């Protein structure tokens, strides 16, 4: 009997051990995140291994901006704005600092980075540094190997004020004209705190007893005051337990990333997916502090009245995919972002284009806040539509359209308002408007197509409000792209002030660096498809489906016509090439889905899979262009789920080719939208048949309402295209008539 009992006990213990091992090996979503993906750029700006909580005011990126170096400057208390520098560096050291030493750099090794915890070893000083974030407070730990006296320097990167008082360091650094306040405490009392005479920076050095092996610094930040920074610290971090903070941050990340559950695919695909979802939660950031916020748009502190204030958005990069994604995942927060845009308009006089913590950086062309509003409106979000319309109308009618210039309209703008196209200069023709930058130039055709789409978006707001005359006005202007379409060549083609096309013209290279005289960062091959709001009309401009398909096919095989080094010397932003298609830049995102509009959805399925497999990988160069804080990542998220919002403002999604056998979007309304792709694999990329909520489905699109109601899109996948699926009556995705 005892042998039987021992046998069953052994079986139980074995099964228990197996269960424990499996439980320990099960990955949570954040465990898939690889912050190193894209840390080496193809040409321009890499991704950065940021450690932060989702959309939080504090972000930490170690003080090196190149993965292949082994040097770093120090550890910032914050990175206030995406890709635009850090503030207040902590710099551990050992020994005695020589008077007058300039800021030094570290050699480093054994760097480990996750969204919730960062660590690195500093070779020369024998120091292990660790970091973990809350939302407005964070904690650093510095473990010193035995040796000389340990110390920590806190320095600004320029103008600021540092104060040691009552056992804490506090003060501010001036960041792009605004004060970034902080309040910092150590777990050990320094033996002395001294000022350092470093040129053009403020610096304080805290020295500790030689017996001290570990110094922990906890701190809070604020845009309001030092006292508010102290309150933020006390509210979020009660002790010096870094592990507790890291666990809290990990929990926050898993909560955010678990809104999409995926099954199937490869380990690398799951890693790229959740890394992309992590990057889609870097911007915008919530800077409300205890019911108040500082606004750089009028330089004042305001009560937020229960609606948080959000900044840090480059809307030219984010309106296409990141904002539509956030509508699905975080609709309440998206409504707060819309309210924040409206506040920025009320406080500054114009709707911003690149709203940062320091104000409107006002980059690129167009004012695609109009798209963010129209998309939210037509997808059922709530915001002050009256005020949004007022702000957009006032901005596009009174602010200049000149790229990268923020100021009142000029005679160039008056020309556009009268004639319907932005006039271009001939090669060698002198620029007479000083507001036009010598590098960014007029971008004449791109400005015209961007304004046409923005006007269509503003028309949606006017229609909702019942403003018939405003609706007709902006609706008519939304056709202005026709004015720069060359029917002879079937390209968008810049015109001069007399209405003549610029000739001669090279559709690959004309326009200088990034084709900026006429387009923006990309050439005419990319902007040939820059009509998201009226794709059926664009097809008609080409002369129908066949010539449209022919040109679309040619896009993906058209050669560079020059050596790569010569091509990229002119088009450094145009990376991730497939022919003249540019995966690495936002204006291209919708283009592969256009085959759905002309009865060849199998080509969309083939092309999307090829693009994801080629240009989004689990390695250091796994992002093919400037990721721009979530813009490119959101494209990948949508495409890997199997659909994409081709036309923000039109509440529907075009179907592509899912990577995963099962995906679930867990919506804020408690419902779940599921995509099942039976047999999906590297080989099985083609849709054979489809069902929506159990009913046979032959359309290559579905509505936003279909998602929000919950339900299931079920696809049968195969290794050969079914050219008969998705081509029947009503199969083609609707253009603007869906909402007009």
Coordinates of N, CA, C and O in Angstrom, one line a residue, residues 366-425:
X366 N 0.9 70.4 -44.3 CA -0.5 70.1 -44.0 C -0.8 70.3 -42.5 O 0.1 70.6 -41.7
X367 N -2.1 70.2 -42.2 CA -2.5 70.3 -40.8 C -3.4 69.1 -40.6 O -4.6 69.2 -40.6
X368 N -2.8 67.9 -40.3 CA -3.6 66.7 -40.2 C -4.2 66.5 -38.9 O -4.8 65.4 -38.7
X369 N -4.2 67.5 -38.0 CA -5.1 67.4 -36.9 C -6.6 67.3 -37.4 O -7.4 66.7 -36.7
X370 N -6.8 67.8 -38.6 CA -8.1 67.7 -39.2 C -8.5 66.2 -39.4 O -9.7 65.9 -39.1
X371 N -7.6 65.4 -39.8 CA -7.8 64.0 -39.9 C -8.1 63.3 -38.6 O -9.0 62.5 -38.5
X372 N -7.3 63.7 -37.6 CA -7.5 63.1 -36.3 C -8.9 63.4 -35.8 O -9.6 62.5 -35.2
X373 N -9.4 64.6 -36.0 CA -10.8 64.9 -35.6 C -11.8 64.2 -36.4 O -12.8 63.6 -35.9
X374 N -11.7 64.2 -37.7 CA -12.7 63.6 -38.6 C -12.7 62.1 -38.4 O -13.8 61.5 -38.3
X375 N -11.6 61.4 -38.2 CA -11.6 60.0 -37.9 C -12.3 59.7 -36.6 O -13.1 58.7 -36.5
X376 N -12.0 60.5 -35.6 CA -12.7 60.2 -34.3 C -14.2 60.5 -34.4 O -15.0 59.7 -33.8
X377 N -14.6 61.5 -35.1 CA -16.0 61.9 -35.2 C -16.7 60.7 -35.9 O -17.8 60.3 -35.4
X378 N -16.2 60.3 -37.0 CA -16.9 59.2 -37.8 C -16.8 57.8 -37.2 O -17.4 56.9 -37.7
X379 N -16.0 57.7 -36.1 CA -15.9 56.5 -35.4 C -16.6 56.6 -34.0 O -16.4 55.7 -33.1
X380 N -17.3 57.6 -33.8 CA -18.2 57.7 -32.6 C -17.6 58.3 -31.3 O -18.2 58.2 -30.2
X381 N -16.4 58.8 -31.4 CA -15.8 59.4 -30.2 C -16.5 60.8 -29.9 O -17.0 61.4 -30.8
X382 N -16.4 61.2 -28.6 CA -17.1 62.4 -28.2 C -16.0 63.5 -27.9 O -15.0 63.3 -27.2
X383 N -16.3 64.7 -28.5 CA -15.4 65.8 -28.2 C -16.2 67.1 -28.7 O -17.3 66.9 -29.3
X384 N -15.7 68.2 -28.4 CA -16.4 69.5 -28.8 C -16.2 69.7 -30.3 O -15.2 70.4 -30.7
X385 N -17.1 69.2 -31.1 CA -17.0 69.3 -32.5 C -17.0 70.7 -33.0 O -16.3 71.2 -33.9
X386 N -17.9 71.5 -32.4 CA -18.0 72.9 -32.7 C -16.7 73.7 -32.6 O -16.3 74.4 -33.5
X387 N -16.0 73.4 -31.5 CA -14.8 74.1 -31.2 C -13.7 73.6 -32.1 O -12.8 74.3 -32.6
X388 N -13.7 72.3 -32.4 CA -12.7 71.7 -33.3 C -12.9 72.2 -34.7 O -11.9 72.6 -35.4
X389 N -14.1 72.3 -35.2 CA -14.3 72.9 -36.5 C -13.9 74.4 -36.5 O -13.2 74.8 -37.5
X390 N -14.2 75.1 -35.5 CA -13.8 76.5 -35.4 C -12.3 76.6 -35.5 O -11.8 77.5 -36.3
X391 N -11.6 75.8 -34.8 CA -10.1 75.9 -34.8 C -9.5 75.5 -36.1 O -8.6 76.1 -36.6
X392 N -10.1 74.4 -36.7 CA -9.5 74.0 -38.0 C -9.8 75.0 -39.1 O -8.9 75.3 -39.9
X393 N -11.0 75.5 -39.1 CA -11.3 76.5 -40.2 C -10.5 77.7 -40.0 O -9.9 78.2 -41.0
X394 N -10.4 78.2 -38.8 CA -9.5 79.4 -38.6 C -8.1 79.2 -39.0 O -7.4 80.0 -39.6
X395 N -7.6 78.0 -38.6 CA -6.2 77.7 -38.9 C -5.9 77.6 -40.4 O -4.9 78.2 -40.9
X396 N -6.7 76.8 -41.1 CA -6.3 76.6 -42.5 C -6.6 77.9 -43.4 O -6.0 78.0 -44.5
X397 N -7.5 78.8 -42.9 CA -7.8 80.0 -43.6 C -6.9 81.2 -43.3 O -6.8 82.1 -44.0
X398 N -6.2 81.1 -42.1 CA -5.4 82.3 -41.7 C -3.9 82.0 -41.5 O -3.1 82.9 -41.5
X399 N -3.6 80.7 -41.2 CA -2.2 80.4 -41.0 C -1.5 80.0 -42.3 O -2.2 79.5 -43.2
X400 N -0.3 80.2 -42.4 CA 0.4 79.9 -43.7 C 0.5 78.4 -43.9 O 0.7 77.6 -42.9
X401 N 0.5 78.0 -45.1 CA 0.7 76.6 -45.5 C 2.1 76.2 -45.8 O 2.4 75.1 -46.1
X402 N 3.0 77.2 -45.7 CA 4.4 77.0 -46.1 C 5.0 76.0 -45.1 O 4.8 76.1 -43.9
X403 N 5.6 74.9 -45.6 CA 6.2 73.9 -44.7 C 7.2 74.5 -43.7 O 8.0 75.3 -44.0
X404 N 7.0 74.0 -42.5 CA 8.0 74.3 -41.4 C 8.0 75.8 -41.0 O 8.9 76.2 -40.4
X405 N 7.0 76.5 -41.4 CA 6.9 77.9 -41.0 C 5.5 78.1 -40.3 O 4.5 77.7 -40.8
X406 N 5.6 78.7 -39.1 CA 4.4 79.0 -38.3 C 4.2 80.5 -38.3 O 5.0 81.2 -37.7
X407 N 3.3 81.0 -39.0 CA 3.0 82.4 -39.1 C 1.8 82.7 -39.9 O 1.2 81.8 -40.5
X408 N 1.4 83.9 -40.0 CA 0.2 84.3 -40.8 C 0.3 84.0 -42.3 O 1.4 83.9 -42.8
X409 N -0.8 83.8 -42.9 CA -0.8 83.5 -44.3 C 0.0 84.6 -45.1 O 0.0 85.7 -44.7
X410 N 0.5 84.2 -46.3 CA 1.3 85.0 -47.2 C 0.6 85.1 -48.5 O -0.5 84.5 -48.7
X411 N 1.2 85.8 -49.4 CA 0.6 85.8 -50.8 C 0.6 84.5 -51.5 O -0.2 84.2 -52.3
X412 N 1.5 83.6 -51.1 CA 1.5 82.2 -51.6 C 0.2 81.5 -51.1 O -0.4 80.8 -51.9
X413 N -0.1 81.7 -49.9 CA -1.4 81.1 -49.4 C -2.6 81.7 -50.1 O -3.5 81.0 -50.4
X414 N -2.6 83.0 -50.3 CA -3.7 83.6 -51.0 C -3.8 83.1 -52.4 O -5.0 82.9 -52.9
X415 N -2.7 82.8 -53.0 CA -2.7 82.2 -54.3 C -3.4 80.8 -54.3 O -4.3 80.5 -55.1
X416 N -3.1 80.0 -53.3 CA -3.7 78.7 -53.1 C -5.3 78.9 -52.9 O -6.1 78.2 -53.6
X417 N -5.6 79.8 -52.0 CA -7.0 79.9 -51.7 C -7.8 80.4 -53.0 O -9.0 80.1 -53.1
X418 N -7.2 81.1 -53.9 CA -7.9 81.6 -55.1 C -7.8 80.6 -56.2 O -8.9 80.4 -56.9
X419 N -6.7 79.9 -56.4 CA -6.5 79.1 -57.6 C -6.6 77.6 -57.3 O -6.9 76.8 -58.3
X420 N -6.4 77.2 -56.1 CA -6.5 75.8 -55.8 C -5.3 74.9 -56.0 O -5.4 73.7 -56.0
X421 N -4.1 75.5 -56.1 CA -2.9 74.7 -56.1 C -1.8 75.7 -55.5 O -1.8 76.9 -55.6
X422 N -0.8 75.0 -54.9 CA 0.3 75.8 -54.3 C 1.4 75.9 -55.4 O 1.8 74.9 -56.0
X423 N 1.7 77.1 -55.8 CA 2.6 77.3 -57.0 C 4.0 76.9 -56.8 O 4.6 77.1 -55.7
X424 N 4.6 76.3 -57.7 CA 5.9 75.8 -57.7 C 6.9 76.7 -58.5 O 6.5 77.4 -59.3
X425 N 8.2 76.6 -58.1 CA 9.2 77.3 -58.8 C 9.9 76.4 -59.9 O 10.0 75.2 -59.6

